[in-house]
Coordinates of C-alpha atoms in Angstrom, one line a residue:
M1044 CA 6.3 -87.8 7.4
P1045 CA 8.4 -86.6 10.3
E1046 CA 10.9 -84.7 8.1
T1047 CA 8.3 -82.1 7.0
D1048 CA 5.5 -80.1 8.7
K1049 CA 3.5 -79.8 5.5
L1050 CA 3.3 -83.3 4.0
V1051 CA 1.5 -86.4 5.3
K1052 CA 1.7 -89.9 4.0
L1053 CA -1.7 -91.6 3.5
A1054 CA -2.7 -95.2 2.7
V1055 CA -5.9 -94.9 0.6
D1056 CA -8.3 -97.7 -0.4
I1057 CA -9.5 -97.1 -3.9
G1058 CA -11.0 -100.5 -4.5
E1059 CA -7.7 -102.1 -5.6
E1060 CA -6.0 -105.2 -4.1
T1061 CA -3.7 -103.0 -2.0
P1062 CA -4.1 -99.4 -0.7
R1063 CA -2.4 -96.6 -2.6
T1064 CA 0.2 -94.4 -1.0
L1065 CA -0.4 -90.7 -1.4
V1066 CA 1.7 -87.8 -0.1
A1067 CA -0.5 -84.8 0.5
G1068 CA 0.4 -81.3 1.6
I1069 CA -2.4 -81.1 4.2
A1070 CA -0.5 -81.4 7.5
A1071 CA -0.9 -77.7 8.4
H1072 CA -4.7 -78.0 7.8
I1073 CA -5.6 -81.2 9.7
E1074 CA -5.1 -80.9 13.5
D1075 CA -5.7 -84.6 14.2
L1076 CA -4.8 -86.9 11.3
A1077 CA -6.8 -89.7 12.9
T1078 CA -9.9 -87.9 11.9
L1079 CA -9.1 -88.9 8.3
I1080 CA -9.5 -92.7 9.0
G1081 CA -12.6 -94.1 7.3
I1082 CA -13.7 -90.9 5.5
Q1083 CA -14.1 -90.8 1.7
I1084 CA -12.4 -88.1 -0.4
P1085 CA -12.1 -87.8 -4.1
L1086 CA -8.6 -88.2 -5.6
L1087 CA -6.8 -88.3 -8.9
A1088 CA -5.7 -91.9 -9.4
N1089 CA -4.6 -91.7 -13.0
L1090 CA -1.4 -89.7 -12.4
E1091 CA 2.1 -91.0 -12.9
P1092 CA 3.6 -91.8 -9.6
R1093 CA 5.9 -89.1 -8.2
M1094 CA 8.6 -89.1 -5.6
L1095 CA 8.0 -86.6 -2.7
K1096 CA 10.5 -86.5 0.1
G1097 CA 11.6 -90.1 -0.6
T1098 CA 8.1 -91.5 -0.8
E1099 CA 6.3 -92.5 -4.0
S1100 CA 3.0 -90.7 -4.2
Q1101 CA 0.5 -92.6 -6.3
G1102 CA -2.2 -90.0 -6.7
M1103 CA -3.5 -86.6 -5.5
I1104 CA -6.4 -85.8 -3.1
L1105 CA -8.8 -83.1 -4.1
A1106 CA -9.5 -80.2 -1.7
A1107 CA -10.7 -76.6 -1.8
S1108 CA -9.1 -73.5 -0.5
D1109 CA -9.8 -69.8 -0.5
E1110 CA -7.7 -66.6 -0.7
E1111 CA -7.7 -66.3 3.1
G1112 CA -6.1 -69.7 3.6
G1113 CA -9.3 -71.6 4.4
F1114 CA -9.1 -75.3 3.6
S1115 CA -11.7 -78.0 3.1
L1116 CA -11.4 -81.6 2.0
L1117 CA -14.1 -82.6 -0.4
S1118 CA -16.4 -85.5 0.5
P1119 CA -19.5 -87.2 -1.0
L1120 CA -22.8 -86.6 0.7
H1121 CA -23.5 -90.3 0.7
R1122 CA -21.1 -93.2 1.0
V1123 CA -20.0 -94.6 -2.3
E1124 CA -18.0 -97.7 -3.3
N1125 CA -14.3 -97.2 -2.8
G1126 CA -12.8 -96.5 -6.2
A1127 CA -16.0 -95.0 -7.6
R1128 CA -15.3 -92.6 -10.5
V1129 CA -15.8 -88.9 -10.1
K1130 CA -18.0 -87.6 -12.9

């Protein structure tokens, strides 16, 4: 999303016919967005779609942060089926 230095637009495969579009505020934390290709991260897929900077976001990724600004995407230890439920 060239109009912002905080948000990125992601196409995410959650096991549905077409990928979901997510807008995530992770641009400042991910130096090379290409490193996200093929990784698995948990997300909230049961949220109502929301418009962010003119793009409909159809979910929210889960990440962890600390008081010092540290940031980490969450990821399963072993590969799971795309769309698997988080329990």
